[in-house]
Short mmCIF file of C-alpha atoms and ligand atoms in Angstrom, two decimals:
data_model
loop_
_atom_site.label_atom_id
_atom_site.label_comp_id
_atom_site.label_asym_id
_atom_site.label_seq_id
_atom_site.Cartn_x
_atom_site.Cartn_y
_atom_site.Cartn_z
CA MET J 1 -0.03 0.00 0.00
CA ASN J 2 1.20 3.48 -0.84
CA LYS J 3 1.90 5.41 2.33
CA LEU J 4 2.80 8.96 3.25
CA TRP J 5 5.36 7.67 5.77
CA GLY J 6 7.67 4.65 6.18
CA GLY J 7 11.26 6.02 5.77
CA ARG J 8 12.30 4.93 9.15
CA PHE J 9 10.46 1.56 9.20
CA GLU J 10 12.34 -1.64 8.58
CA ASN J 11 9.47 -4.07 8.58
CA LYS J 12 6.01 -4.13 7.04
CA ILE J 13 2.98 -3.55 9.19
CA ASP J 14 0.82 -6.62 9.94
CA LEU J 15 -2.00 -6.69 7.33
CA ASP J 16 -4.96 -7.06 9.75
CA ILE J 17 -3.54 -4.22 11.81
CA GLU J 18 -3.02 -2.05 8.77
CA ILE J 19 -6.65 -2.60 7.78
CA TYR J 20 -7.79 -1.85 11.34
CA LEU J 21 -5.88 1.45 11.35
CA ASN J 22 -7.01 2.63 7.93
CA SER J 23 -9.76 5.23 7.74
CA PHE J 24 -10.29 5.60 4.01
CA ASP J 25 -13.61 3.69 4.11
CA ILE J 26 -15.11 6.36 6.24
CA ASP J 27 -13.22 9.54 5.42
CA LYS J 28 -13.76 9.04 1.64
CA TYR J 29 -17.08 10.63 2.34
CA LEU J 30 -15.07 13.82 3.00
CA PHE J 31 -13.42 13.66 -0.43
CA PHE J 32 -15.18 16.77 -1.74
CA TYR J 33 -13.96 18.75 1.26
CA GLU J 34 -10.43 17.40 0.95
CA ILE J 35 -10.32 18.75 -2.58
CA LYS J 36 -11.63 22.13 -1.33
CA VAL J 37 -9.00 22.41 1.32
CA ILE J 38 -6.10 21.26 -0.87
CA SER J 39 -7.25 23.69 -3.56
CA ALA J 40 -7.32 26.57 -1.02
CA HIS J 41 -3.87 25.50 0.18
CA ILE J 42 -2.51 25.62 -3.34
CA LYS J 43 -3.86 29.07 -3.89
CA SER J 44 -2.38 30.23 -0.63
CA LEU J 45 1.06 28.68 -1.49
CA PHE J 46 0.95 30.66 -4.71
CA LEU J 47 -0.05 33.96 -3.01
CA CYS J 48 2.76 33.49 -0.52
CA ASN J 49 5.26 32.77 -3.34
CA TYR J 50 5.94 29.15 -2.64
CA ILE J 51 4.80 28.07 -6.12
CA ASP J 52 4.48 30.02 -9.34
CA ILE J 53 1.37 30.74 -11.41
CA LYS J 54 2.12 28.01 -13.87
CA GLU J 55 2.51 25.44 -11.15
CA LYS J 56 -0.61 26.72 -9.40
CA ASN J 57 -2.76 26.37 -12.54
CA LYS J 58 -1.34 22.95 -13.37
CA LEU J 59 -2.13 21.72 -9.85
CA LEU J 60 -5.65 23.20 -9.83
CA ASN J 61 -6.41 21.64 -13.26
CA SER J 62 -5.42 18.25 -12.08
CA LEU J 63 -7.51 18.73 -8.89
CA PHE J 64 -10.48 19.29 -11.18
CA LEU J 65 -9.74 15.96 -12.97
CA ILE J 66 -9.22 14.12 -9.61
CA LYS J 67 -12.50 15.43 -8.32
CA ASN J 68 -14.38 14.05 -11.30
CA ASN J 69 -12.62 10.70 -11.44
CA PHE J 70 -12.85 9.27 -7.93
CA ARG J 71 -11.67 5.69 -7.87
CA LYS J 72 -11.36 3.05 -5.28
CA LEU J 73 -7.71 2.81 -4.07
CA ASN J 74 -6.20 0.79 -1.39
CA VAL J 75 -4.92 3.66 0.76
CA GLU J 76 -4.67 4.63 4.39
CA ASP J 77 -6.89 7.71 4.34
CA ILE J 78 -8.37 10.42 2.16
CA HIS J 79 -5.22 12.60 2.50
CA SER J 80 -3.06 9.80 1.15
CA TYR J 81 -5.53 9.34 -1.65
CA LEU J 82 -5.16 12.89 -2.74
CA GLU J 83 -1.47 13.04 -2.44
CA ILE J 84 -1.08 9.91 -4.53
CA GLU J 85 -3.43 11.27 -7.19
CA LEU J 86 -1.82 14.68 -7.26
CA THR J 87 1.61 13.09 -7.75
CA LYS J 88 0.24 10.81 -10.42
CA TYR J 89 -0.96 13.84 -12.45
CA ASN J 90 1.92 16.23 -11.64
CA GLY J 91 4.98 14.16 -10.78
CA ASP J 92 7.32 15.99 -8.29
CA LEU J 93 5.22 19.12 -8.47
CA GLY J 94 2.44 17.15 -6.71
CA LYS J 95 4.80 16.48 -3.82
CA LYS J 96 5.86 20.09 -3.62
CA ILE J 97 2.58 21.22 -2.06
CA TYR J 98 2.96 19.10 0.99
CA ILE J 99 4.41 21.87 3.10
CA ALA J 100 2.86 23.87 5.91
CA LYS J 101 0.10 21.37 6.74
CA SER J 102 -0.48 18.00 8.33
CA ARG J 103 -3.21 15.47 8.33
CA ASN J 104 -3.99 16.59 11.90
CA ASP J 105 -5.08 20.09 10.99
CA GLN J 106 -6.56 18.85 7.69
CA ILE J 107 -8.92 16.26 8.99
CA THR J 108 -10.57 18.51 11.53
CA THR J 109 -10.86 21.19 8.82
CA LEU J 110 -12.73 18.76 6.67
CA ASN J 111 -15.06 17.82 9.52
CA ARG J 112 -15.80 21.44 10.21
CA LEU J 113 -16.42 22.40 6.55
CA MET J 114 -18.71 19.39 6.18
CA LEU J 115 -20.54 20.14 9.40
CA LEU J 116 -21.10 23.77 8.42
CA ASP J 117 -22.73 22.64 5.21
CA GLU J 118 -24.92 20.17 7.03
CA ILE J 119 -25.90 22.73 9.68
CA GLU J 120 -27.18 24.87 6.82
CA LYS J 121 -29.33 22.05 5.51
CA ILE J 122 -30.75 21.38 8.99
CA ASN J 123 -31.36 25.07 9.44
CA ILE J 124 -33.58 25.05 6.27
CA LEU J 125 -35.51 22.04 7.55
CA LEU J 126 -36.02 23.72 10.97
CA ILE J 127 -37.21 26.94 9.30
CA PHE J 128 -39.71 24.97 7.18
CA ILE J 129 -41.02 22.99 10.11
CA ARG J 130 -41.33 26.00 12.37
CA LYS J 131 -43.20 27.92 9.63
CA SER J 132 -45.68 25.15 9.21
CA ILE J 133 -46.19 24.80 12.89
CA ILE J 134 -46.84 28.57 13.16
CA ASN J 135 -49.28 28.36 10.25
CA LEU J 136 -51.16 25.53 11.72
CA SER J 137 -51.47 27.17 15.11
CA GLU J 138 -52.85 30.24 13.31
CA ASN J 139 -55.57 28.06 11.81
CA GLU J 140 -56.28 26.55 15.16
CA PHE J 141 -55.93 29.62 17.46
CA ASN J 142 -59.50 29.21 18.70
CA SER J 143 -60.01 25.39 18.76
CA PRO J 144 -60.46 23.96 22.22
CA VAL J 145 -58.54 20.81 23.30
CA PRO J 146 -57.92 19.47 26.78
CA GLY J 147 -54.55 20.27 28.21
CA PHE J 148 -52.96 17.49 30.25
CA THR J 149 -50.81 17.11 33.30
CA HIS J 150 -49.88 13.60 34.45
CA LEU J 151 -51.75 12.55 31.30
CA GLN J 152 -54.99 13.43 33.06
CA ILE J 153 -57.30 16.06 31.66
CA ALA J 154 -56.25 19.20 33.48
CA GLN J 155 -57.61 22.42 31.86
CA PRO J 156 -59.01 23.46 28.45
CA ILE J 157 -56.58 25.08 26.11
CA THR J 158 -56.48 26.10 22.58
CA LEU J 159 -54.97 23.78 19.99
CA GLY J 160 -53.07 26.83 18.58
CA HIS J 161 -51.40 27.37 21.97
CA TYR J 162 -50.50 23.70 22.21
CA LEU J 163 -48.89 23.80 18.76
CA LEU J 164 -46.92 26.93 19.67
CA SER J 165 -45.34 24.87 22.45
CA TRP J 166 -43.75 22.79 19.73
CA ASN J 167 -42.41 25.91 18.18
CA GLU J 168 -40.86 26.96 21.44
CA MET J 169 -39.01 23.72 21.72
CA LEU J 170 -37.75 23.95 18.19
CA LYS J 171 -36.87 27.54 18.69
CA ARG J 172 -34.42 26.60 21.42
CA ASP J 173 -33.05 23.85 19.10
CA HIS J 174 -32.57 26.44 16.44
CA ILE J 175 -30.58 28.61 18.86
CA ASN J 176 -28.45 25.64 19.79
CA LEU J 177 -27.87 24.96 16.15
CA LEU J 178 -26.76 28.60 15.64
CA ASN J 179 -24.44 28.30 18.51
CA CYS J 180 -22.99 25.12 17.05
CA LYS J 181 -22.39 26.91 13.78
CA LYS J 182 -20.51 29.71 15.70
CA ILE J 183 -18.26 27.12 17.50
CA THR J 184 -17.61 25.25 14.22
CA ASN J 185 -16.76 28.32 12.13
CA PHE J 186 -12.97 28.37 12.83
CA CYS J 187 -10.31 27.30 10.41
CA PRO J 188 -7.58 25.10 11.92
CA ILE J 189 -5.31 24.94 8.75
CA GLY J 190 -1.82 26.09 9.53
CA SER J 191 -1.85 24.43 12.94
CA ALA J 192 -0.02 21.55 11.16
CA ALA J 193 0.77 18.60 13.39
CA LEU J 194 0.39 20.52 16.63
CA ALA J 195 2.97 23.30 16.78
CA GLY J 196 2.33 25.38 13.68
CA HIS J 197 4.82 25.48 10.74
CA ASN J 198 8.02 27.16 9.52
CA TYR J 199 6.62 28.85 6.42
CA LYS J 200 5.60 32.46 5.84
CA ILE J 201 1.95 31.80 5.11
CA ASN J 202 -0.86 34.06 6.15
CA ARG J 203 -3.50 31.70 7.60
CA ASN J 204 -6.24 34.20 6.81
CA ILE J 205 -5.80 33.43 3.03
CA VAL J 206 -7.04 29.84 3.41
CA LYS J 207 -9.61 30.84 5.96
CA LYS J 208 -11.08 33.33 3.52
CA ILE J 209 -11.08 30.98 0.50
CA LEU J 210 -12.77 28.29 2.60
CA ASN J 211 -15.22 30.85 3.82
CA PHE J 212 -14.61 30.29 7.54
CA LYS J 213 -15.36 33.18 9.83
CA TYR J 214 -12.30 32.87 12.09
CA ILE J 215 -8.99 31.06 12.39
CA THR J 216 -8.29 28.88 15.45
CA GLU J 217 -6.20 30.53 18.06
CA ASN J 218 -3.97 27.79 19.53
CA SER J 219 -2.41 25.05 17.32
CA ILE J 220 -2.31 22.46 20.11
CA ASP J 221 -5.98 22.93 20.87
CA ALA J 222 -6.89 23.15 17.17
CA VAL J 223 -5.74 19.70 16.22
CA SER J 224 -7.17 18.03 19.32
CA ASP J 225 -10.45 19.89 19.67
CA ARG J 226 -13.63 18.10 18.72
CA ASP J 227 -15.95 20.24 20.80
CA TYR J 228 -17.91 21.28 17.76
CA ILE J 229 -18.93 17.54 17.36
CA VAL J 230 -19.95 17.37 21.01
CA ILE J 231 -21.98 20.52 20.77
CA PHE J 232 -23.63 19.29 17.53
CA SER J 233 -24.40 16.02 19.30
CA GLN J 234 -25.94 17.93 22.20
CA PHE J 235 -28.07 19.91 19.71
CA CYS J 236 -29.16 16.47 18.24
CA ASN J 237 -29.92 15.12 21.72
CA ILE J 238 -32.20 17.82 22.72
CA LEU J 239 -33.90 18.07 19.28
CA ILE J 240 -34.59 14.36 19.10
CA MET J 241 -35.83 14.42 22.75
CA HIS J 242 -38.24 17.15 21.73
CA LEU J 243 -39.45 15.29 18.69
CA SER J 244 -39.88 12.13 20.79
CA ARG J 245 -42.22 14.06 23.08
CA ILE J 246 -44.18 15.57 20.17
CA CYS J 247 -44.45 12.10 18.60
CA GLU J 248 -45.51 10.47 21.85
CA ASP J 249 -48.36 12.94 22.09
CA MET J 250 -49.39 12.24 18.49
CA ILE J 251 -49.25 8.50 19.22
CA ILE J 252 -51.54 8.95 22.22
CA TRP J 253 -53.73 11.38 20.33
CA SER J 254 -54.18 8.98 17.41
CA SER J 255 -54.97 6.02 19.74
CA ASN J 256 -58.54 4.71 19.52
CA LYS J 257 -59.19 5.70 23.11
CA PHE J 258 -58.27 9.33 22.50
CA ASP J 259 -59.23 9.70 18.86
CA PHE J 260 -58.04 13.27 18.64
CA LEU J 261 -55.95 12.74 15.54
CA LYS J 262 -56.85 10.94 12.32
CA LEU J 263 -53.74 9.25 10.93
CA SER J 264 -53.17 10.12 7.32
CA ASP J 265 -52.37 7.20 5.02
CA LYS J 266 -49.35 9.19 3.95
CA ILE J 267 -47.62 8.71 7.29
CA SER J 268 -48.94 5.42 8.62
CA SER J 269 -48.44 1.72 7.90
CA GLY J 270 -50.63 -1.38 8.34
CA SER J 271 -50.40 -4.76 9.90
CA SER J 272 -49.56 -7.94 7.99
CA ILE J 273 -52.13 -9.84 9.96
CA MET J 274 -54.76 -7.42 11.11
CA PRO J 275 -56.36 -5.88 8.04
CA GLN J 276 -58.13 -3.14 9.99
CA LYS J 277 -54.90 -1.62 11.56
CA LYS J 278 -53.35 1.70 10.84
CA ASN J 279 -50.42 2.34 13.00
CA PRO J 280 -48.48 5.49 13.80
CA ASP J 281 -45.16 3.86 12.77
CA LEU J 282 -43.50 7.09 11.72
CA PHE J 283 -44.07 8.70 15.18
CA GLU J 284 -42.92 5.54 16.88
CA LEU J 285 -39.74 5.31 14.82
CA ILE J 286 -38.92 8.97 15.42
CA ARG J 287 -39.51 8.39 19.10
CA ALA J 288 -37.03 5.46 18.98
CA LYS J 289 -34.24 7.39 17.12
CA THR J 290 -33.56 8.97 20.50
CA GLY J 291 -31.62 5.86 21.32
CA ARG J 292 -29.05 6.04 18.55
CA VAL J 293 -28.67 9.83 18.84
CA TYR J 294 -27.97 9.65 22.63
CA GLY J 295 -25.59 6.76 21.86
CA ASN J 296 -23.70 8.91 19.32
CA SER J 297 -23.32 11.63 21.89
CA ILE J 298 -21.85 9.20 24.45
CA ASN J 299 -19.52 7.98 21.68
CA ILE J 300 -17.84 11.26 21.02
CA LEU J 301 -17.64 12.25 24.70
CA THR J 302 -15.97 8.99 25.53
CA VAL J 303 -13.54 9.17 22.65
CA LEU J 304 -12.40 12.60 23.86
CA LYS J 305 -12.34 11.72 27.57
CA SER J 306 -8.80 11.76 29.09
CA GLN J 307 -7.09 12.14 25.76
CA ALA J 308 -3.66 13.60 26.30
CA LEU J 309 -3.08 16.76 24.31
CA SER J 310 -2.79 17.16 21.40
CA TYR J 311 -3.90 14.86 18.55
CA ASN J 312 -4.30 11.15 19.03
CA LYS J 313 -5.47 8.43 16.74
CA ASP J 314 -8.53 8.19 18.95
CA ASN J 315 -9.94 11.13 17.09
CA GLN J 316 -10.30 9.05 14.00
CA GLU J 317 -13.36 7.52 15.75
CA ASP J 318 -15.14 10.87 15.66
CA LYS J 319 -16.70 10.34 12.23
CA GLU J 320 -19.20 7.45 12.22
CA SER J 321 -21.28 8.86 15.06
CA LEU J 322 -21.15 12.33 13.59
CA PHE J 323 -22.22 11.17 10.17
CA ASP J 324 -24.91 8.97 11.72
CA ASN J 325 -26.27 11.97 13.65
CA ILE J 326 -26.32 14.16 10.67
CA TYR J 327 -28.05 11.48 8.57
CA THR J 328 -30.57 10.62 11.33
CA ILE J 329 -31.49 14.18 12.15
CA LYS J 330 -31.86 15.30 8.49
CA ASN J 331 -33.87 12.26 7.60
CA THR J 332 -36.07 12.58 10.67
CA LEU J 333 -36.73 16.27 10.13
CA ASN J 334 -37.51 15.70 6.52
CA CYS J 335 -40.16 13.06 7.37
CA PHE J 336 -41.50 15.10 10.31
CA ARG J 337 -41.86 18.11 8.10
CA LYS J 338 -44.17 16.17 5.86
CA CYS J 339 -46.53 15.34 8.80
CA ILE J 340 -47.35 18.82 9.95
CA PRO J 341 -49.39 20.09 7.03
CA ILE J 342 -51.47 16.87 7.02
CA LEU J 343 -52.17 16.50 10.70
CA LYS J 344 -56.02 15.98 10.75
CA PHE J 345 -57.38 16.80 14.13
CA ASN J 346 -60.77 15.43 15.35
CA LYS J 347 -61.87 18.73 16.80
CA LYS J 348 -65.30 17.46 17.81
CA ASN J 349 -63.75 14.86 19.97
CA MET J 350 -61.12 17.30 21.32
CA TYR J 351 -63.98 19.61 22.35
CA LEU J 352 -66.04 16.83 23.97
CA SER J 353 -63.01 15.75 25.95
CA THR J 354 -62.52 19.26 27.38
CA LEU J 355 -65.86 18.64 29.16
CA LYS J 356 -64.46 15.71 31.03
CA ASN J 357 -62.74 15.52 34.44
CA TYR J 358 -64.06 18.88 35.76
CA SER J 359 -61.59 20.66 33.49
CA THR J 360 -62.83 24.11 34.53
CA ALA J 361 -62.77 23.48 38.30
CA THR J 362 -59.86 25.86 38.67
CA ASP J 363 -61.84 28.56 36.92
CA MET J 364 -64.67 28.06 39.43
CA ALA J 365 -62.15 28.55 42.26
CA ASP J 366 -60.90 31.72 40.51
CA TYR J 367 -64.46 32.90 40.29
CA LEU J 368 -64.88 32.68 44.10
CA VAL J 369 -61.55 34.51 44.58
CA LYS J 370 -62.99 37.26 42.36
CA LYS J 371 -65.94 37.38 44.78
CA GLY J 372 -63.56 38.09 47.65
CA LEU J 373 -62.77 34.63 48.99
CA ASN J 374 -59.15 33.45 49.53
CA PHE J 375 -57.96 30.74 47.13
CA ARG J 376 -57.54 27.90 49.64
CA ASP J 377 -61.14 28.14 50.84
CA SER J 378 -62.37 28.54 47.23
CA HIS J 379 -60.44 25.40 46.30
CA LYS J 380 -62.26 23.57 49.14
CA ILE J 381 -65.70 24.79 48.04
CA VAL J 382 -65.09 23.61 44.50
CA GLY J 383 -63.95 20.34 45.84
CA ASN J 384 -67.31 20.10 47.62
CA CYS J 385 -69.07 20.93 44.31
CA ILE J 386 -67.21 18.07 42.67
CA LYS J 387 -68.14 15.76 45.45
CA TYR J 388 -71.75 16.81 45.13
CA CYS J 389 -71.69 16.15 41.40
CA GLU J 390 -70.10 12.76 41.86
CA LYS J 391 -72.53 11.68 44.55
CA ASN J 392 -75.60 12.77 42.64
CA ASN J 393 -74.30 11.75 39.27
CA ILE J 394 -74.59 15.28 37.88
CA ASN J 395 -72.56 16.61 35.02
CA PHE J 396 -70.33 19.47 36.23
CA PHE J 397 -71.58 21.63 33.36
CA ASN J 398 -75.24 20.96 34.11
CA ILE J 399 -75.16 21.95 37.79
CA THR J 400 -77.82 24.59 38.59
CA LEU J 401 -77.39 27.75 40.52
CA LYS J 402 -79.72 26.57 43.12
CA GLU J 403 -77.49 23.50 43.71
CA LEU J 404 -74.35 25.68 43.81
CA LYS J 405 -76.00 28.04 46.31
CA THR J 406 -76.46 25.07 48.70
CA ILE J 407 -72.66 24.80 48.72
CA SER J 408 -71.75 28.52 48.81
CA ASN J 409 -73.94 31.62 48.61
CA LEU J 410 -71.12 33.45 46.75
CA PHE J 411 -72.19 31.77 43.50
CA GLU J 412 -74.25 34.02 41.12
CA LYS J 413 -75.47 33.55 37.60
CA ASP J 414 -72.25 34.80 36.19
CA VAL J 415 -70.39 31.72 37.38
CA PHE J 416 -71.53 29.77 34.31
CA TYR J 417 -69.37 31.84 31.99
CA PHE J 418 -66.36 31.00 34.20
CA LEU J 419 -67.36 27.38 34.12
CA SER J 420 -67.74 27.20 30.30
CA ILE J 421 -64.91 25.97 28.08
CA GLU J 422 -65.13 29.19 26.07
CA GLY J 423 -64.96 31.38 29.17
CA SER J 424 -62.18 29.41 30.73
CA ILE J 425 -60.08 29.78 27.67
CA LYS J 426 -60.86 33.41 27.10
CA ASN J 427 -60.09 34.30 30.69
CA LYS J 428 -56.51 33.01 30.37
CA ASN J 429 -55.64 36.38 28.90
CA ILE J 430 -52.13 36.66 30.18
CA TYR J 431 -48.86 36.89 28.26
CA GLY J 432 -47.93 33.46 26.93
CA SER J 433 -51.28 31.92 27.83
CA THR J 434 -53.97 30.03 25.99
CA SER J 435 -56.67 32.63 25.21
CA PRO J 436 -57.23 33.05 21.44
CA ASN J 437 -56.29 36.70 21.88
CA GLN J 438 -52.88 35.86 23.45
CA VAL J 439 -52.29 33.07 20.97
CA LEU J 440 -52.63 35.53 18.06
CA LYS J 441 -50.06 37.78 19.82
CA SER J 442 -47.75 34.85 20.45
CA ILE J 443 -47.94 33.94 16.73
CA GLN J 444 -46.85 37.42 15.84
CA ARG J 445 -43.84 37.06 18.20
CA ALA J 446 -43.08 33.56 16.87
CA LYS J 447 -42.92 34.94 13.34
CA PHE J 448 -40.66 37.71 14.55
CA PHE J 449 -38.26 35.38 16.33
CA LEU J 450 -38.19 33.02 13.42
CA ASN J 451 -37.24 35.81 11.01
CA ASN J 452 -34.63 36.92 13.47
CA ILE J 453 -32.84 33.65 13.55
CA ILE J 454 -33.08 33.25 9.79
CA LEU J 455 -31.17 36.52 9.61
CA LYS J 456 -28.56 35.40 12.13
CA PHE J 457 -27.81 32.29 10.08
CA LYS J 458 -26.93 34.46 7.12
N1 LIG N 1 -7.49 9.46 9.74
C1 LIG N 1 -7.10 10.48 10.65
C2 LIG N 1 -8.39 10.97 11.42
O1 LIG N 1 -9.42 10.73 11.00
C3 LIG N 1 -6.47 11.62 9.97
C4 LIG N 1 -5.33 12.16 10.80
C5 LIG N 1 -4.22 11.25 10.90
N2 LIG N 1 -3.13 11.77 11.56
C6 LIG N 1 -2.13 10.99 12.02
N3 LIG N 1 -1.19 11.66 12.65
N4 LIG N 1 -2.21 9.76 11.97
O2 LIG N 1 -8.24 11.59 12.48
#
């Protein structure tokens, strides 16, 4: 096998061990970025007078050919691949460019460039998803649905308000992604193996050509740092956890018992034995992706733990889990994005469920507070009303004023508005709450924040 080293070796490496150490099978996926980095390096060697214009053009032309003729070679890694190809096309000139860089600063530069591109794609998916969530909540700003705590019907809310809670989760994910972009946007080229190099090359040239925002500050840290992968994996962890919660709700909502959501054929699958079945497989699978994403995060943290500074071969193990996370998250978001516009809510059932479990009992207590009673005593009185309804098998919403008066003479006719679903929802007219009026205001802010982050990504 052609190698970039070997001068001091007397014996050949064991074949199994050589294969074990090679990384070409995984880093070949970074081929495109290797070409980009080497091309920037060639331009910078020219601008700093290490090669002349003819040499530069010859090298760049050959890079173009190499890029379009990727072939399977038995090589150690993607850097060896390119060096072999450049030498094949340019003879000794190909070897001339291997100054002022090392595989150590190169590989982390490829990772960063690739990740920045992928962050951009994930950003676009998040924008799309958040826009459709906001649109949907605008349509449903006034639709009642029970809100749950402990998975028990707690209080009536608006569906629009519920959907905006998804947007909030994804808003934080979006901010985390932006932060990840900031941390990744540093160019390590020029750090070489760990100490920098002996050539007069302005590092800003390569940084600029590669479109990085900054150059890394410390060469030792630059070749050993993989924090950007950790931070990306943390972004993935929280995002997939959020999606798993959303999907869990949709699984529950689409269950026959709840029947809040009608599963569209586009996102469901059937059973091979039970002809009647339609299962929420997509939501279940998204929920399960949490396992591999959390696993990928443990992988990178463990690879990095206790590594002596600076670069170690351990870092070669950073890629599979990074690639897997990128693939999983993009694929998941792409499928999730398709669900939102086709979510079909069973609004009648949602409304009927708001009438269960004394969902406006808190409003009744608040009513008594408004009449001058303290909350603890009001709470007790409402508790007595519920006891009364249960004992006499009376629907909470059908209780008469006469009956209420037997429990407390503070009740008047106006209590029924407080008790109604509509009244309960409308009365939650406080910043960030569920009243349709507040939901419409939240939607305006949601749109504003979304536009804001779109600008920050530019
Ligand atoms: N395959 C290595 C990696 O992925 C590239 C850097 C190798 N450097 C070295 N000194 N062996 O990290």
